[in-house]
Amino acid sequence: MLNLGCHLTSSKGYEYMGRQALQINADTFQFFTRNPRGGKAKEIDHEDVKRFLEIAEANNFVKIVAHAPYTLNPCSAEQKTRDFAYMAMKDDLERMEFTPGNYYNFHPGSHVGQGIEKGIEMISDLLNRILKPEQTTMVLLETMAGKGSEVGSRFEELSAIIDKVELKDKMGVCLDTCHVSDAGYDIIGDPEGVLDEFDRIIGLNRLKAIHVNDSLNPMGAHKDRHACIGEGQIGLEAILTFINNPRLKGLPMILETPQPDLEGYGNEIKMLREMSK
């Protein structure tokens, strides 16, 4: 069975997210660690976390995915932006240990004219300052669409970041179907080839999670505009083929589609599971 979930709001706590996931027959989910545009994180409620962990264990949840705020940019040209990236990620990874053994996903950042090599250097430097041998959380670099000066739209760029990280065992990748298509990878016509290339450059052992999204734009558009499953340029058939690849079995798959409500995500989860049988 596919391990599917969606992005949930964390404002009401972990237990609430766990119960929301159960409502739509999800066995994983994603949440923002703090306001997606930045700001202070909500205080951890230890009893709330305890109740969530009981729900997750009783219902066989797979790993959940925390998402860093969009404003986290470790390769910004501005010092204050880099300082926020350090503060937010350091704090987030400490908080993640209350739900041990899960994933923390972030957008590598935008080099804003400094160049890809400089961006890669600055991202890996942040990771080397923050990652700790004792942490149980794995940090995931997200594949990006390549808009503007984004770092991470090519597998080689993600590989270069990981190569410079000292604690490589704490690093993985989250592959976004919309982003990789927008970046120019042909997951419609050659999904096996895309996974082969990922394996050759990064290693499939580092692929830890999937963002399942259709795209409003054609392959190579570098736009990053998500669409509901089957309503975009990738299409339902191609998405089903990709997520059902045996090499992705067991990975948490997170819907980030523009659904208006929880019911919409539940319908997508039901459709993907039924059509995968």
mmCIF file of N, CA and C in Angstrom, residues 43-139:
data_model
loop_
_atom_site.group_PDB
_atom_site.id
_atom_site.type_symbol
_atom_site.label_atom_id
_atom_site.label_comp_id
_atom_site.label_asym_id
_atom_site.label_seq_id
_atom_site.Cartn_x
_atom_site.Cartn_y
_atom_site.Cartn_z
ATOM 1 N N GLU A 43 5.490 26.891 21.243
ATOM 2 C CA GLU A 43 6.109 26.086 22.291
ATOM 3 C C GLU A 43 5.659 24.624 22.183
ATOM 4 N N ILE A 44 6.582 23.709 22.474
ATOM 5 C CA ILE A 44 6.273 22.281 22.456
ATOM 6 C C ILE A 44 5.450 21.915 23.692
ATOM 7 N N ASP A 45 4.335 21.225 23.471
ATOM 8 C CA ASP A 45 3.491 20.714 24.547
ATOM 9 C C ASP A 45 3.821 19.230 24.693
ATOM 10 N N HIS A 46 4.481 18.867 25.764
ATOM 11 C CA HIS A 46 4.969 17.499 25.927
ATOM 12 C C HIS A 46 3.839 16.470 25.966
ATOM 13 N N GLU A 47 2.720 16.814 26.597
ATOM 14 C CA GLU A 47 1.584 15.887 26.647
ATOM 15 C C GLU A 47 0.965 15.717 25.261
ATOM 16 N N ASP A 48 0.911 16.796 24.504
ATOM 17 C CA ASP A 48 0.394 16.748 23.137
ATOM 18 C C ASP A 48 1.261 15.823 22.278
ATOM 19 N N VAL A 49 2.571 15.961 22.396
ATOM 20 C CA VAL A 49 3.495 15.108 21.647
ATOM 21 C C VAL A 49 3.316 13.652 22.047
ATOM 22 N N LYS A 50 3.184 13.394 23.351
ATOM 23 C CA LYS A 50 2.998 12.027 23.846
ATOM 24 C C LYS A 50 1.751 11.395 23.250
ATOM 25 N N ARG A 51 0.649 12.158 23.215
ATOM 26 C CA ARG A 51 -0.610 11.627 22.647
ATOM 27 C C ARG A 51 -0.458 11.359 21.158
ATOM 28 N N PHE A 52 0.263 12.230 20.448
ATOM 29 C CA PHE A 52 0.483 11.994 19.021
ATOM 30 C C PHE A 52 1.300 10.730 18.790
ATOM 31 N N LEU A 53 2.369 10.556 19.545
ATOM 32 C CA LEU A 53 3.218 9.379 19.364
ATOM 33 C C LEU A 53 2.433 8.092 19.601
ATOM 34 N N GLU A 54 1.494 8.136 20.536
ATOM 35 C CA GLU A 54 0.634 6.968 20.779
ATOM 36 C C GLU A 54 -0.267 6.708 19.572
ATOM 37 N N ILE A 55 -0.818 7.786 18.984
ATOM 38 C CA ILE A 55 -1.661 7.657 17.787
ATOM 39 C C ILE A 55 -0.844 7.082 16.635
ATOM 40 N N ALA A 56 0.353 7.616 16.433
ATOM 41 C CA ALA A 56 1.202 7.184 15.319
ATOM 42 C C ALA A 56 1.569 5.711 15.438
ATOM 43 N N GLU A 57 1.904 5.283 16.649
ATOM 44 C CA GLU A 57 2.283 3.879 16.849
ATOM 45 C C GLU A 57 1.082 2.955 16.680
ATOM 46 N N ALA A 58 -0.065 3.357 17.213
ATOM 47 C CA ALA A 58 -1.256 2.511 17.145
ATOM 48 C C ALA A 58 -1.779 2.359 15.725
ATOM 49 N N ASN A 59 -1.504 3.336 14.875
ATOM 50 C CA ASN A 59 -2.043 3.334 13.513
ATOM 51 C C ASN A 59 -0.971 3.131 12.443
ATOM 52 N N ASN A 60 0.193 2.664 12.863
ATOM 53 C CA ASN A 60 1.269 2.293 11.930
ATOM 54 C C ASN A 60 1.665 3.432 10.994
ATOM 55 N N PHE A 61 1.772 4.637 11.535
ATOM 56 C CA PHE A 61 2.267 5.750 10.727
ATOM 57 C C PHE A 61 3.705 5.466 10.310
ATOM 58 N N VAL A 62 4.040 5.875 9.089
ATOM 59 C CA VAL A 62 5.443 5.877 8.684
ATOM 60 C C VAL A 62 6.028 7.230 9.098
ATOM 61 N N LYS A 63 7.217 7.510 8.675
ATOM 62 C CA LYS A 63 7.866 8.749 9.110
ATOM 63 C C LYS A 63 7.077 9.980 8.641
ATOM 64 N N ILE A 64 7.032 10.994 9.511
ATOM 65 C CA ILE A 64 6.397 12.253 9.150
ATOM 66 C C ILE A 64 7.474 13.232 8.699
ATOM 67 N N VAL A 65 7.036 14.282 7.993
ATOM 68 C CA VAL A 65 7.972 15.233 7.397
ATOM 69 C C VAL A 65 7.678 16.639 7.908
ATOM 70 N N ALA A 66 8.648 17.237 8.577
ATOM 71 C CA ALA A 66 8.547 18.645 8.942
ATOM 72 C C ALA A 66 9.127 19.476 7.806
ATOM 73 N N HIS A 67 8.530 20.628 7.540
ATOM 74 C CA HIS A 67 8.994 21.501 6.454
ATOM 75 C C HIS A 67 9.461 22.823 7.044
ATOM 76 N N ALA A 68 10.668 23.204 6.697
ATOM 77 C CA ALA A 68 11.220 24.478 7.154
ATOM 78 C C ALA A 68 10.455 25.641 6.524
ATOM 79 N N PRO A 69 10.484 26.828 7.130
ATOM 80 C CA PRO A 69 9.823 27.990 6.525
ATOM 81 C C PRO A 69 10.431 28.343 5.169
ATOM 82 N N TYR A 70 9.603 28.890 4.285
ATOM 83 C CA TYR A 70 10.074 29.261 2.948
ATOM 84 C C TYR A 70 11.163 30.323 2.994
ATOM 85 N N THR A 71 11.153 31.134 4.042
ATOM 86 C CA THR A 71 12.110 32.237 4.141
ATOM 87 C C THR A 71 13.502 31.771 4.556
ATOM 88 N N LEU A 72 13.653 30.491 4.862
ATOM 89 C CA LEU A 72 14.954 29.969 5.261
ATOM 90 C C LEU A 72 15.853 29.875 4.033
ATOM 91 N N ASN A 73 16.837 30.760 3.950
ATOM 92 C CA ASN A 73 17.734 30.789 2.796
ATOM 93 C C ASN A 73 19.188 30.899 3.267
ATOM 94 N N PRO A 74 19.860 29.762 3.420
ATOM 95 C CA PRO A 74 21.232 29.781 3.933
ATOM 96 C C PRO A 74 22.263 30.340 2.959
ATOM 97 N N CYS A 75 21.872 30.558 1.693
ATOM 98 C CA CYS A 75 22.849 31.100 0.736
ATOM 99 C C CYS A 75 22.435 32.484 0.239
ATOM 100 N N SER A 76 21.707 33.210 1.081
ATOM 101 C CA SER A 76 21.333 34.587 0.759
ATOM 102 C C SER A 76 22.567 35.486 0.732
ATOM 103 N N ALA A 77 22.486 36.560 -0.011
ATOM 104 C CA ALA A 77 23.569 37.548 -0.012
ATOM 105 C C ALA A 77 23.517 38.424 1.234
ATOM 106 N N GLU A 78 22.391 38.378 1.969
ATOM 107 C CA GLU A 78 22.216 39.211 3.151
ATOM 108 C C GLU A 78 22.523 38.423 4.426
ATOM 109 N N GLN A 79 23.349 39.001 5.267
ATOM 110 C CA GLN A 79 23.750 38.342 6.501
ATOM 111 C C GLN A 79 22.558 38.054 7.413
ATOM 112 N N LYS A 80 21.620 39.010 7.516
ATOM 113 C CA LYS A 80 20.485 38.816 8.423
ATOM 114 C C LYS A 80 19.618 37.638 7.989
ATOM 115 N N THR A 81 19.523 37.403 6.674
ATOM 116 C CA THR A 81 18.759 36.262 6.172
ATOM 117 C C THR A 81 19.480 34.966 6.494
ATOM 118 N N ARG A 82 20.790 34.963 6.350
ATOM 119 C CA ARG A 82 21.577 33.772 6.703
ATOM 120 C C ARG A 82 21.517 33.511 8.206
ATOM 121 N N ASP A 83 21.510 34.583 8.990
ATOM 122 C CA ASP A 83 21.411 34.423 10.445
ATOM 123 C C ASP A 83 20.074 33.799 10.827
ATOM 124 N N PHE A 84 18.994 34.225 10.149
ATOM 125 C CA PHE A 84 17.684 33.628 10.426
ATOM 126 C C PHE A 84 17.692 32.146 10.056
ATOM 127 N N ALA A 85 18.316 31.799 8.936
ATOM 128 C CA ALA A 85 18.386 30.397 8.512
ATOM 129 C C ALA A 85 19.079 29.557 9.587
ATOM 130 N N TYR A 86 20.161 30.077 10.134
ATOM 131 C CA TYR A 86 20.884 29.355 11.192
ATOM 132 C C TYR A 86 20.016 29.201 12.431
ATOM 133 N N MET A 87 19.407 30.300 12.866
ATOM 134 C CA MET A 87 18.581 30.270 14.074
ATOM 135 C C MET A 87 17.400 29.322 13.914
ATOM 136 N N ALA A 88 16.687 29.452 12.795
ATOM 137 C CA ALA A 88 15.479 28.661 12.590
ATOM 138 C C ALA A 88 15.801 27.175 12.468
ATOM 139 N N MET A 89 16.810 26.827 11.679
ATOM 140 C CA MET A 89 17.119 25.411 11.496
ATOM 141 C C MET A 89 17.676 24.795 12.773
ATOM 142 N N LYS A 90 18.527 25.506 13.474
ATOM 143 C CA LYS A 90 19.076 24.994 14.731
ATOM 144 C C LYS A 90 17.944 24.728 15.725
ATOM 145 N N ASP A 91 17.036 25.685 15.869
ATOM 146 C CA ASP A 91 15.908 25.540 16.783
ATOM 147 C C ASP A 91 14.985 24.412 16.328
ATOM 148 N N ASP A 92 14.706 24.360 15.029
ATOM 149 C CA ASP A 92 13.812 23.323 14.504
ATOM 150 C C ASP A 92 14.355 21.924 14.760
ATOM 151 N N LEU A 93 15.647 21.737 14.540
ATOM 152 C CA LEU A 93 16.223 20.401 14.719
ATOM 153 C C LEU A 93 16.236 19.994 16.191
ATOM 154 N N GLU A 94 16.385 20.950 17.083
ATOM 155 C CA GLU A 94 16.280 20.644 18.514
ATOM 156 C C GLU A 94 14.850 20.229 18.860
ATOM 157 N N ARG A 95 13.863 20.918 18.301
ATOM 158 C CA ARG A 95 12.461 20.619 18.556
ATOM 159 C C ARG A 95 12.060 19.283 17.927
ATOM 160 N N MET A 96 12.660 18.936 16.809
ATOM 161 C CA MET A 96 12.326 17.689 16.134
ATOM 162 C C MET A 96 12.640 16.467 16.986
ATOM 163 N N GLU A 97 13.553 16.599 17.923
ATOM 164 C CA GLU A 97 13.929 15.460 18.756
ATOM 165 C C GLU A 97 12.819 15.054 19.729
ATOM 166 N N PHE A 98 11.779 15.889 19.853
ATOM 167 C CA PHE A 98 10.621 15.490 20.656
ATOM 168 C C PHE A 98 9.798 14.428 19.917
ATOM 169 N N THR A 99 9.924 14.381 18.594
ATOM 170 C CA THR A 99 9.324 13.321 17.763
ATOM 171 C C THR A 99 10.486 12.656 17.020
ATOM 172 N N PRO A 100 11.249 11.848 17.699
ATOM 173 C CA PRO A 100 12.525 11.360 17.150
ATOM 174 C C PRO A 100 12.379 10.461 15.927
ATOM 175 N N GLY A 101 13.444 10.513 15.112
ATOM 176 C CA GLY A 101 13.541 9.584 13.993
ATOM 177 C C GLY A 101 12.775 9.981 12.760
ATOM 178 N N ASN A 102 12.368 11.244 12.660
ATOM 179 C CA ASN A 102 11.589 11.687 11.504
ATOM 180 C C ASN A 102 12.422 12.568 10.575
ATOM 181 N N TYR A 103 11.752 13.241 9.631
ATOM 182 C CA TYR A 103 12.444 13.998 8.594
ATOM 183 C C TYR A 103 12.186 15.493 8.706
ATOM 184 N N TYR A 104 13.223 16.278 8.358
ATOM 185 C CA TYR A 104 13.131 17.737 8.319
ATOM 186 C C TYR A 104 13.544 18.178 6.918
ATOM 187 N N ASN A 105 12.594 18.671 6.153
ATOM 188 C CA ASN A 105 12.810 19.022 4.749
ATOM 189 C C ASN A 105 12.971 20.531 4.587
ATOM 190 N N PHE A 106 13.916 20.937 3.718
ATOM 191 C CA PHE A 106 14.028 22.373 3.431
ATOM 192 C C PHE A 106 14.442 22.625 1.986
ATOM 193 N N HIS A 107 14.038 23.814 1.496
ATOM 194 C CA HIS A 107 14.465 24.264 0.178
ATOM 195 C C HIS A 107 15.908 24.746 0.317
ATOM 196 N N PRO A 108 16.831 24.229 -0.499
ATOM 197 C CA PRO A 108 18.244 24.583 -0.323
ATOM 198 C C PRO A 108 18.512 26.087 -0.316
ATOM 199 N N GLY A 109 17.738 26.851 -1.099
ATOM 200 C CA GLY A 109 17.908 28.300 -1.092
ATOM 201 C C GLY A 109 18.176 28.868 -2.470
ATOM 202 N N SER A 110 18.316 30.200 -2.522
ATOM 203 C CA SER A 110 18.609 30.916 -3.772
ATOM 204 C C SER A 110 19.885 31.722 -3.594
ATOM 205 N N HIS A 111 20.800 31.575 -4.536
ATOM 206 C CA HIS A 111 22.106 32.221 -4.397
ATOM 207 C C HIS A 111 22.077 33.702 -4.761
ATOM 208 N N VAL A 112 20.953 34.173 -5.294
ATOM 209 C CA VAL A 112 20.730 35.595 -5.632
ATOM 210 C C VAL A 112 21.946 36.263 -6.280
ATOM 211 N N GLY A 113 22.420 35.633 -7.338
ATOM 212 C CA GLY A 113 23.490 36.242 -8.130
ATOM 213 C C GLY A 113 24.900 35.901 -7.700
ATOM 214 N N GLN A 114 25.061 35.172 -6.607
ATOM 215 C CA GLN A 114 26.404 34.834 -6.138
ATOM 216 C C GLN A 114 26.997 33.632 -6.870
ATOM 217 N N GLY A 115 26.129 32.891 -7.575
ATOM 218 C CA GLY A 115 26.579 31.730 -8.332
ATOM 219 C C GLY A 115 26.284 30.428 -7.613
ATOM 220 N N ILE A 116 26.066 29.372 -8.399
ATOM 221 C CA ILE A 116 25.715 28.062 -7.858
ATOM 222 C C ILE A 116 26.788 27.536 -6.906
ATOM 223 N N GLU A 117 28.050 27.651 -7.288
ATOM 224 C CA GLU A 117 29.126 27.110 -6.456
ATOM 225 C C GLU A 117 29.164 27.783 -5.091
ATOM 226 N N LYS A 118 28.992 29.095 -5.064
ATOM 227 C CA LYS A 118 28.972 29.827 -3.798
ATOM 228 C C LYS A 118 27.755 29.405 -2.974
ATOM 229 N N GLY A 119 26.617 29.252 -3.643
ATOM 230 C CA GLY A 119 25.405 28.820 -2.952
ATOM 231 C C GLY A 119 25.591 27.456 -2.305
ATOM 232 N N ILE A 120 26.155 26.523 -3.048
ATOM 233 C CA ILE A 120 26.403 25.170 -2.530
ATOM 234 C C ILE A 120 27.323 25.225 -1.317
ATOM 235 N N GLU A 121 28.357 26.035 -1.396
ATOM 236 C CA GLU A 121 29.308 26.175 -0.292
ATOM 237 C C GLU A 121 28.626 26.710 0.970
ATOM 238 N N MET A 122 27.761 27.711 0.807
ATOM 239 C CA MET A 122 27.105 28.335 1.955
ATOM 240 C C MET A 122 26.066 27.398 2.589
ATOM 241 N N ILE A 123 25.356 26.642 1.762
ATOM 242 C CA ILE A 123 24.364 25.683 2.274
ATOM 243 C C ILE A 123 25.054 24.592 3.078
ATOM 244 N N SER A 124 26.102 24.022 2.518
ATOM 245 C CA SER A 124 26.815 22.949 3.220
ATOM 246 C C SER A 124 27.484 23.472 4.486
ATOM 247 N N ASP A 125 27.943 24.719 4.464
ATOM 248 C CA ASP A 125 28.547 25.308 5.662
ATOM 249 C C ASP A 125 27.524 25.399 6.790
ATOM 250 N N LEU A 126 26.304 25.829 6.466
ATOM 251 C CA LEU A 126 25.253 25.885 7.490
ATOM 252 C C LEU A 126 24.991 24.499 8.068
ATOM 253 N N LEU A 127 24.873 23.514 7.202
ATOM 254 C CA LEU A 127 24.602 22.152 7.666
ATOM 255 C C LEU A 127 25.730 21.635 8.559
ATOM 256 N N ASN A 128 26.949 21.954 8.212
ATOM 257 C CA ASN A 128 28.079 21.505 9.021
ATOM 258 C C ASN A 128 28.113 22.171 10.396
ATOM 259 N N ARG A 129 27.554 23.359 10.500
ATOM 260 C CA ARG A 129 27.509 24.057 11.789
ATOM 261 C C ARG A 129 26.353 23.570 12.658
ATOM 262 N N ILE A 130 25.335 22.977 12.048
ATOM 263 C CA ILE A 130 24.116 22.657 12.780
ATOM 264 C C ILE A 130 23.944 21.169 13.070
ATOM 265 N N LEU A 131 24.287 20.316 12.124
ATOM 266 C CA LEU A 131 24.066 18.876 12.309
ATOM 267 C C LEU A 131 24.893 18.328 13.472
ATOM 268 N N LYS A 132 24.285 17.459 14.267
ATOM 269 C CA LYS A 132 24.934 16.882 15.434
ATOM 270 C C LYS A 132 24.941 15.356 15.318
ATOM 271 N N PRO A 133 26.021 14.703 15.758
ATOM 272 C CA PRO A 133 26.090 13.231 15.671
ATOM 273 C C PRO A 133 24.964 12.541 16.427
ATOM 274 N N GLU A 134 24.483 13.152 17.508
ATOM 275 C CA GLU A 134 23.482 12.505 18.350
ATOM 276 C C GLU A 134 22.047 12.693 17.864
ATOM 277 N N GLN A 135 21.818 13.548 16.878
ATOM 278 C CA GLN A 135 20.441 13.791 16.446
ATOM 279 C C GLN A 135 19.868 12.575 15.735
ATOM 280 N N THR A 136 18.560 12.359 15.891
ATOM 281 C CA THR A 136 17.889 11.240 15.225
ATOM 282 C C THR A 136 17.150 11.695 13.975
ATOM 283 N N THR A 137 17.026 12.997 13.798
ATOM 284 C CA THR A 137 16.304 13.557 12.651
ATOM 285 C C THR A 137 17.189 13.577 11.419
ATOM 286 N N MET A 138 16.627 13.164 10.282
ATOM 287 C CA MET A 138 17.352 13.259 9.022
ATOM 288 C C MET A 138 16.904 14.520 8.285
ATOM 289 N N VAL A 139 17.865 15.273 7.783
ATOM 290 C CA VAL A 139 17.591 16.512 7.059
ATOM 291 C C VAL A 139 17.515 16.214 5.563
#
